[in-house]
Coordinates of C-alpha atoms in Angstrom, one line a residue:
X1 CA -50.0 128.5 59.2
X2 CA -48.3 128.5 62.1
X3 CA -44.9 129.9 62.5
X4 CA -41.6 129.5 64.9
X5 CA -41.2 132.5 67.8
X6 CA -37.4 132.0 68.4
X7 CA -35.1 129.1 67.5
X8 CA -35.4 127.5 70.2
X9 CA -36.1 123.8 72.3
X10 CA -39.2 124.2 73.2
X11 CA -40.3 124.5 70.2
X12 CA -38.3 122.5 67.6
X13 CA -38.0 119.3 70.2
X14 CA -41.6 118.5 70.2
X15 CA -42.1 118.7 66.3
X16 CA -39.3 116.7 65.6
X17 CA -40.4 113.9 68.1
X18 CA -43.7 114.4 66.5
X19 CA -42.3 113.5 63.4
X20 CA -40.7 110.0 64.4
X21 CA -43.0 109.2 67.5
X22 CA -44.7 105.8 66.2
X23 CA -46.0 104.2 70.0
X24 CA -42.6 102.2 70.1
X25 CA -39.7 104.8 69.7
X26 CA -39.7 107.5 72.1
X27 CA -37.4 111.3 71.6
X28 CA -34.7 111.0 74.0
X29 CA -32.7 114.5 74.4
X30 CA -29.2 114.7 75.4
X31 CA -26.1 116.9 75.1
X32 CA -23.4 114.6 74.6
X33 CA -20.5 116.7 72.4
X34 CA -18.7 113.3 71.6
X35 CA -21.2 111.5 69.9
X36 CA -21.3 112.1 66.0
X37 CA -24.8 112.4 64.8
X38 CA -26.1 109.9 61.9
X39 CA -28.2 112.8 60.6
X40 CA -27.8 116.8 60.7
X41 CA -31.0 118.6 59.8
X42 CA -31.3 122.0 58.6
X43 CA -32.2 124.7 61.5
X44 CA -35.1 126.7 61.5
X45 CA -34.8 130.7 61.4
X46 CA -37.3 132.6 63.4
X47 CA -41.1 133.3 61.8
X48 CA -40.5 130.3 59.7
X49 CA -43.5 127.8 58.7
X50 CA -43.5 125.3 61.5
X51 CA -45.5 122.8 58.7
X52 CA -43.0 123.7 55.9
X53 CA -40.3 122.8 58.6
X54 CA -42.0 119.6 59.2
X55 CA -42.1 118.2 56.0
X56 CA -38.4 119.1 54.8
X57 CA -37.5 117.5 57.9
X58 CA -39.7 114.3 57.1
X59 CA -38.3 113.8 53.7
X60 CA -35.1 114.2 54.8
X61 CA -35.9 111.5 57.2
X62 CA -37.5 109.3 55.2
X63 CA -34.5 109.8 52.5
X64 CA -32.4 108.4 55.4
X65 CA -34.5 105.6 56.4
X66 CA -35.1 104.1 52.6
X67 CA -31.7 104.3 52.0
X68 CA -29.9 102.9 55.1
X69 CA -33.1 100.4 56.3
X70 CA -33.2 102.3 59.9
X71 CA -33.8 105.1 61.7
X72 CA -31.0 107.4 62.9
X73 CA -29.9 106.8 66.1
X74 CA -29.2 110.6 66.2
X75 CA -30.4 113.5 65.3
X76 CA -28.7 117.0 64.9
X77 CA -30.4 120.4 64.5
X78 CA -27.6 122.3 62.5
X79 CA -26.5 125.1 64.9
X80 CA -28.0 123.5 67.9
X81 CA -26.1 122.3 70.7
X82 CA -28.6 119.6 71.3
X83 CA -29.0 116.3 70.0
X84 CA -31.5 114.1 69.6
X85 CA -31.2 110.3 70.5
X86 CA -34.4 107.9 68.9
X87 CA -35.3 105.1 70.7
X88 CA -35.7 103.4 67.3
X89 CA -31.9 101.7 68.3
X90 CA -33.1 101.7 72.0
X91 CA -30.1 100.1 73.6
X92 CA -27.3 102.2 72.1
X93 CA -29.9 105.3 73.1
X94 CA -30.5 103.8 76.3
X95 CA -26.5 103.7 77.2
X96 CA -25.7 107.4 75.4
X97 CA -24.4 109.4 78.7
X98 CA -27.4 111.7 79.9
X99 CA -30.2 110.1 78.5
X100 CA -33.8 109.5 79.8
X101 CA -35.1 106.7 79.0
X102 CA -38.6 104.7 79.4
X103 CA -38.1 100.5 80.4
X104 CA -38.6 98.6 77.9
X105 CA -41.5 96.1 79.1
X106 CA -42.6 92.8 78.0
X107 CA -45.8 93.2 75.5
X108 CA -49.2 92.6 77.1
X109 CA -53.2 93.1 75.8
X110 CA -54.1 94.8 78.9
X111 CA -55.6 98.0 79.5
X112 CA -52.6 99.6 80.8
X113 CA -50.7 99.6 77.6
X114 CA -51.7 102.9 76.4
X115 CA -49.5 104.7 78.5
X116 CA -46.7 102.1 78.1
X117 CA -43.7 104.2 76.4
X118 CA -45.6 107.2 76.7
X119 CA -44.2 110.8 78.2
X120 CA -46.9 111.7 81.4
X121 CA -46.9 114.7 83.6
X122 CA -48.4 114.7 86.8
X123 CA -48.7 118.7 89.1
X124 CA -49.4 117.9 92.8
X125 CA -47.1 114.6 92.3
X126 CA -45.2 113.9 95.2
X127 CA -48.3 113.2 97.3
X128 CA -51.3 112.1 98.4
X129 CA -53.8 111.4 95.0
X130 CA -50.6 112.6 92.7
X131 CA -48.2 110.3 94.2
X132 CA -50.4 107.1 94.1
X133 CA -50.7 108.4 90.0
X134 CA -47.1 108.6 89.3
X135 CA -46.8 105.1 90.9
X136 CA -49.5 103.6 89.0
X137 CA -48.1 105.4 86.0
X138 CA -44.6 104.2 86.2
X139 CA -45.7 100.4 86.4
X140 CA -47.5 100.6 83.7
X141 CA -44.4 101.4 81.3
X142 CA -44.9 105.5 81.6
X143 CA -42.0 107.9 81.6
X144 CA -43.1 110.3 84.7
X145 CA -42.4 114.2 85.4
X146 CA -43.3 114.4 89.3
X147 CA -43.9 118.3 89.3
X148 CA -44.8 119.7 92.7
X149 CA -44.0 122.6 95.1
X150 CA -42.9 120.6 97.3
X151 CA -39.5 119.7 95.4
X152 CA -37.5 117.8 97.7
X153 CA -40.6 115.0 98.1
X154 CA -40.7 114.9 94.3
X155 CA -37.2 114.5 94.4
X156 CA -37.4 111.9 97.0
X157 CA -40.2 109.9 95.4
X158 CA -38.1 109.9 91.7
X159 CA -34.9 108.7 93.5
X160 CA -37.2 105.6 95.3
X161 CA -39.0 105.0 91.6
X162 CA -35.6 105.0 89.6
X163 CA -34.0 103.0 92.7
X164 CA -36.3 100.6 92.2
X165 CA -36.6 100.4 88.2
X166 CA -32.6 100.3 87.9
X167 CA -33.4 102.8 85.3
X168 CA -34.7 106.6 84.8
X169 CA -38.1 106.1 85.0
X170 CA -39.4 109.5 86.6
X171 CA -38.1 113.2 87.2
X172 CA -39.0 115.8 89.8
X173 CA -39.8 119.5 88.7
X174 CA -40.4 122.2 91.0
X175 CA -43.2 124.3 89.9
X176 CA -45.9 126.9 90.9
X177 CA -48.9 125.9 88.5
X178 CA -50.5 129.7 89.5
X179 CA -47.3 131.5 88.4
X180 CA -47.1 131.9 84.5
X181 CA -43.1 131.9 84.5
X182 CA -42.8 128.6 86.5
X183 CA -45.2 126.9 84.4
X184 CA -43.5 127.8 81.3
X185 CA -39.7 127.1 82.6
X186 CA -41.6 123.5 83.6
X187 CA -42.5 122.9 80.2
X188 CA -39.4 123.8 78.5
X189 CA -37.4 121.4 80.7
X190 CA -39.7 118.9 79.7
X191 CA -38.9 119.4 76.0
X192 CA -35.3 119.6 76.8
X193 CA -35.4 116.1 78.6
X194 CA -37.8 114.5 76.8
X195 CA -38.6 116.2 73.3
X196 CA -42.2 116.1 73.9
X197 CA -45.2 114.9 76.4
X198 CA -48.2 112.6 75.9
X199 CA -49.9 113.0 78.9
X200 CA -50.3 116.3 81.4
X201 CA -52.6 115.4 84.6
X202 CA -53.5 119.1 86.1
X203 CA -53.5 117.2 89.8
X204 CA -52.2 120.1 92.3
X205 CA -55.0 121.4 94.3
X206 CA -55.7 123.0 97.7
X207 CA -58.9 123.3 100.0
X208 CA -60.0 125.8 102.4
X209 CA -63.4 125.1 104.0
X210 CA -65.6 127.8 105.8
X211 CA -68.3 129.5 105.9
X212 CA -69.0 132.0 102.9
X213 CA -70.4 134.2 106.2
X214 CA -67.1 134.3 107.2
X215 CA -64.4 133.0 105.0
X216 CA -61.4 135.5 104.8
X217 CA -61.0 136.7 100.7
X218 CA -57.7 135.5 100.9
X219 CA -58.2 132.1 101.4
X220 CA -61.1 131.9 99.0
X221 CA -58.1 133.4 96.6
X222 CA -56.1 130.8 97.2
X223 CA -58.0 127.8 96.9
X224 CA -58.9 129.4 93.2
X225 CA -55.9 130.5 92.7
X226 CA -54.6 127.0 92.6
X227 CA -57.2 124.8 91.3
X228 CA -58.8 127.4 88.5
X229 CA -56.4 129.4 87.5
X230 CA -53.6 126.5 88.1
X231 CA -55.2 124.4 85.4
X232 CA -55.8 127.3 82.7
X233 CA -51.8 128.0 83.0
X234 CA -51.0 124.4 83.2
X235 CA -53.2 123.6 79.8
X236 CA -51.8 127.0 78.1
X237 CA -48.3 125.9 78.2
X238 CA -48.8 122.3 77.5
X239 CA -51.3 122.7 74.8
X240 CA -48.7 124.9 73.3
X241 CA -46.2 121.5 72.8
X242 CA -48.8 119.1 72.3
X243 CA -50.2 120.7 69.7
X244 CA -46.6 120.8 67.8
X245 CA -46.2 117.2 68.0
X246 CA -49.4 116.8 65.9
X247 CA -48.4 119.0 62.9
X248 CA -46.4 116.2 61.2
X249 CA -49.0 113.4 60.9
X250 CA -52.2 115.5 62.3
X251 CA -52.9 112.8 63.6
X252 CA -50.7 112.6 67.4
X253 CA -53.2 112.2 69.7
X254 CA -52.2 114.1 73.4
X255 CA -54.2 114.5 76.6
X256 CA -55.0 116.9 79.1
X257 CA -56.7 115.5 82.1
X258 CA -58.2 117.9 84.6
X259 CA -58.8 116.2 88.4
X260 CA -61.5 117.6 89.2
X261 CA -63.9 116.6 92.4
X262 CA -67.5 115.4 93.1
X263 CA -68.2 118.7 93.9
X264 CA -67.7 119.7 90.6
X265 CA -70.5 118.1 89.5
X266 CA -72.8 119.4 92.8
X267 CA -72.4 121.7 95.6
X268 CA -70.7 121.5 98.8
X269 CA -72.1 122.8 101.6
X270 CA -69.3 125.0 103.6
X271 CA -67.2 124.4 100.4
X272 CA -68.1 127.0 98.2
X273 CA -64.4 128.1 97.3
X274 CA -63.4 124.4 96.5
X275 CA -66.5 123.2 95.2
X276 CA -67.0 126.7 93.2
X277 CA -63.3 126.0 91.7
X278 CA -63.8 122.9 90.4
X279 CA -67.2 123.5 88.6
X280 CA -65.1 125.8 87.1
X281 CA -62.4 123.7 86.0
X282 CA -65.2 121.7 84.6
X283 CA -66.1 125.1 82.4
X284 CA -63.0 125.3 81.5
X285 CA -62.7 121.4 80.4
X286 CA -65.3 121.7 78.1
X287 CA -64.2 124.8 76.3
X288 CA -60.6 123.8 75.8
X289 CA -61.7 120.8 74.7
X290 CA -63.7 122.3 72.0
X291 CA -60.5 124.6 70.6
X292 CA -57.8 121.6 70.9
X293 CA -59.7 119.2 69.2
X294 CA -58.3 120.3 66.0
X295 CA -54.7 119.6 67.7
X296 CA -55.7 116.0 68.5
X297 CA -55.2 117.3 71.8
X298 CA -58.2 115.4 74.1
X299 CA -59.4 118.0 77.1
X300 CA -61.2 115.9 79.8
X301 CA -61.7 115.5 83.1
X302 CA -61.7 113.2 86.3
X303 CA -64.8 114.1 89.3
X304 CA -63.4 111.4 92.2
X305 CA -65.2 111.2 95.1
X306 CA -64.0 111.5 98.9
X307 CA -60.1 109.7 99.1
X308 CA -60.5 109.4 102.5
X309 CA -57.4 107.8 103.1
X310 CA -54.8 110.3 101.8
X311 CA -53.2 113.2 103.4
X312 CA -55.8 115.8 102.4
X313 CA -58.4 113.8 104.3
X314 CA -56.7 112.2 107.1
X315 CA -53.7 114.6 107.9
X316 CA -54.0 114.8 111.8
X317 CA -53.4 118.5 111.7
X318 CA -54.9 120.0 108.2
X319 CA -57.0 117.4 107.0
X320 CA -60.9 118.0 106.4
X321 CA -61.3 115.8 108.9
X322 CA -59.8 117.8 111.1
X323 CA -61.2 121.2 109.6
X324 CA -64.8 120.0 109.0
X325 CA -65.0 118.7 112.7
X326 CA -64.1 122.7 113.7
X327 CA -66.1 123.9 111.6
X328 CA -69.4 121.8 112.4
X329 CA -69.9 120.7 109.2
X330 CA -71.1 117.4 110.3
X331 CA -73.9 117.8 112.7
X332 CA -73.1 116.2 116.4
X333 CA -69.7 114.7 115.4
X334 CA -67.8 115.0 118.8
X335 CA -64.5 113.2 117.0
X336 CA -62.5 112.9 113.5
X337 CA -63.8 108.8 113.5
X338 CA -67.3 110.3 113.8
X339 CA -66.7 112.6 110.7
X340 CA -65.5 109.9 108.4
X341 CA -68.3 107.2 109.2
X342 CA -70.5 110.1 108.2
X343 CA -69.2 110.7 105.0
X344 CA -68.5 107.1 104.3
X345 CA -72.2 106.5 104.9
X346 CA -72.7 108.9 102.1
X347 CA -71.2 106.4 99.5
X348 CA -73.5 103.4 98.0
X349 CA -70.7 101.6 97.8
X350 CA -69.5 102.4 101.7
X351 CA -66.3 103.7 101.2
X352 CA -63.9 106.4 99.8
X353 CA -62.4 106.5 96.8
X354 CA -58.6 105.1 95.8
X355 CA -55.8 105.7 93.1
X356 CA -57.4 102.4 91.5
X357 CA -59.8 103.9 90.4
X358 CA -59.1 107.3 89.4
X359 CA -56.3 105.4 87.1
X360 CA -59.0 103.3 85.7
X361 CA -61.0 106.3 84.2
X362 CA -57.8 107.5 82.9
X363 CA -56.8 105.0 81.4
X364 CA -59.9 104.9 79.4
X365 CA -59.6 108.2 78.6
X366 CA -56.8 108.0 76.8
X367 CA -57.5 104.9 75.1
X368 CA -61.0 106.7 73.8
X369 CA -60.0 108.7 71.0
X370 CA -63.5 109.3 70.1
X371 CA -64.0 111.4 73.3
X372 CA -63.4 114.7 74.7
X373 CA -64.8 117.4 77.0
X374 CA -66.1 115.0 79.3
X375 CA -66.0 115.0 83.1
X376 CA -66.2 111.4 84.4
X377 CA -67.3 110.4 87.8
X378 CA -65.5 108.0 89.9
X379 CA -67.5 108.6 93.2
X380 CA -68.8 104.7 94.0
X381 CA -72.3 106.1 92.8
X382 CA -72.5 108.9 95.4
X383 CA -72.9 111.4 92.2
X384 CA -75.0 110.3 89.4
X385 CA -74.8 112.4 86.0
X386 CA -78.4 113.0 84.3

């Protein structure tokens, strides 16, 4: 049985949009004092039964429903200062002062509808393999939390995505995915605006190449700092929502999705603190997987290969091309162009990998139900799993 800490957002906002969340009405959290709810439910004291909570709540609900022919178009948690605005009555949600809201998009049969209406979270957002994400993400119908250190490009890039949408498709979060705190104040904005989250891709990652005959401690630290530990905090404080939204119907299917690397799944030569990280993260996939299950929380993994066009590449001051040509990683490459023919040559399918199809596998992994733990290669056959 699992009980409530503190009375508190973070906790009751993800139950209750547990509790209404069908695939076509989304939790939308505001604080407008003016509006009059249509429904007040009963608050929750602390060390109460989260379950017991979620069925008093449902037949009070479902009371309401039978008896008026709809759903609320708010809801009150008695003693709260919140409320809660459905997306059941879309349009009146839609125009409630404050609100977020997802577009609503003309119906389709195509893959991408199984993130249409749905709440995604994307670390390492504002650029490079996380940017082209949140872009692909919001045109297919997703709501978007661009989370980032760098706050003022996620800022930027929601502006240009709401801009464009005439509409609050995305929001920037400033966070530090290896700092316990930030993580946490992340996710508890996240149920303020939103009530809840469908998707969390653990994106944000770093890479210091060298040597391990002469790679300085502190940037090995670094690199696992961010793209181990990062993902262990990330999936603690989002498994901790995800799993509340599934205690109403137990049966609220969430993901975590863990972008992982190529050399994940082998070795990297000069790469040990990257490559070491992300086998790890791997580890870690699989064994979360195997605890959240029983959350309908799906724990799985991405292994892309080389994107060889984005910043972490091609940057003309920090990018591995750069680095790896110091660093004589590529044997008689006298310039950056002779660096990435060599490791285009690498790929069967002669070139690097793009957004396309990194969103692809995602896609499928959260349209599999029947799947979890799994780390899937998108490397254009340069990796081939036994």
């Amino acid at each position: 049985m699992t009980t409530f800490t503190s009375n508190v957002t973070h906790e009751i906002a993800p139950l209750l949009r547990g509790l209404t969340f069908d695939g076509q009405k989304g939790l939308f959290v505001h604080e407008v004092s003016h509006k009059i709810p249509s429904l007040i439910l009963p608050a929750v004291a602390e060390g109460s039964s989260v379950e017991e909570t979620a069925s008093l709540w449902g037949r009070l609900l479902s009371a309401y429903t039978a008896e008026r022919q709809l759903y609320p178009s708010i809801i009150a948690i008695d003693g709260l200062d919140l409320q809660f605005g459905l997306g059941t009555n879309y349009d009146e949600a839609v125009r409630a002062e404050g609100v977020s809201a997802i577009p609503s998009l003309p119906p389709s049969q195509s893959r991408e509808d199984v993130v249409r209406d749905k709440i995604a979270l994307v670390t390492g957002g504002a650029q490079g393999f996380g940017e082209g994400m949140v872009r692909s993400l919001v045109q297919m119908g997703a709501f978007v939390y661009i989370a980032d250190m760098n706050g003022e490009g996620a800022k930027k890039l929601a502006d240009e995505l709401n801009y464009e949408a005439c509409i609050t498709v995305a929001k920037p979060l400033t966070v530090n995915v290896t700092d316990e705190v930030s993580v946490g104040q992340m996710l508890d904005e996240v149920a303020k605006q939103t009530g809840g989250l469908d998707l969390f891709i653990s994106n944000a990652g770093v890479l210091r190449a060298g040597s391990v005959k002469s790679m300085a401690l502190k940037d090995f630290q670094f690199v696992t700092n961010v793209d181990y530990t990062g993902f262990f905090i990330c999936t603690k404080f989002a498994s901790k929502l995800m799993s509340l939204q599934n205690i109403p119907s137990n049966a609220y299917y969430s993901d975590i999705i863990a972008i992982s690397s190529k050399s994940g799944l082998q070795g990297s030569n000069k790469n040990g603190a990257y490559a070491g990280a992300k086998f790890g993260t791997i580890g870690l996939t699989q064994s979360f997987a195997l605890e959240l299950v029983e959350d309908n929380i799906k724990v799985n993994a991405v292994c892309p290969g080389n994107f060889l066009d984005g910043p972490l590449w091609s940057d003309p001051e920090k990018g591995l091309f750069v680095q790896y040509l110091a660093a004589g990683k590529v044997p008689g490459a006298q310039t950056v162009a002779d660096v990435r023919r060599f490791y285009e040559s690498k790929v069967p399918m002669n070139r690097g990998c793009r957004t396309a199809d990194v969103m692809k596998a995602i896609l499928y992994i959260v349209e599999q139900t029947y799947e979890t733990g799994q780390a899937v290669p998108v490397t254009g056959g340069q990796v081939m799993l036994n």
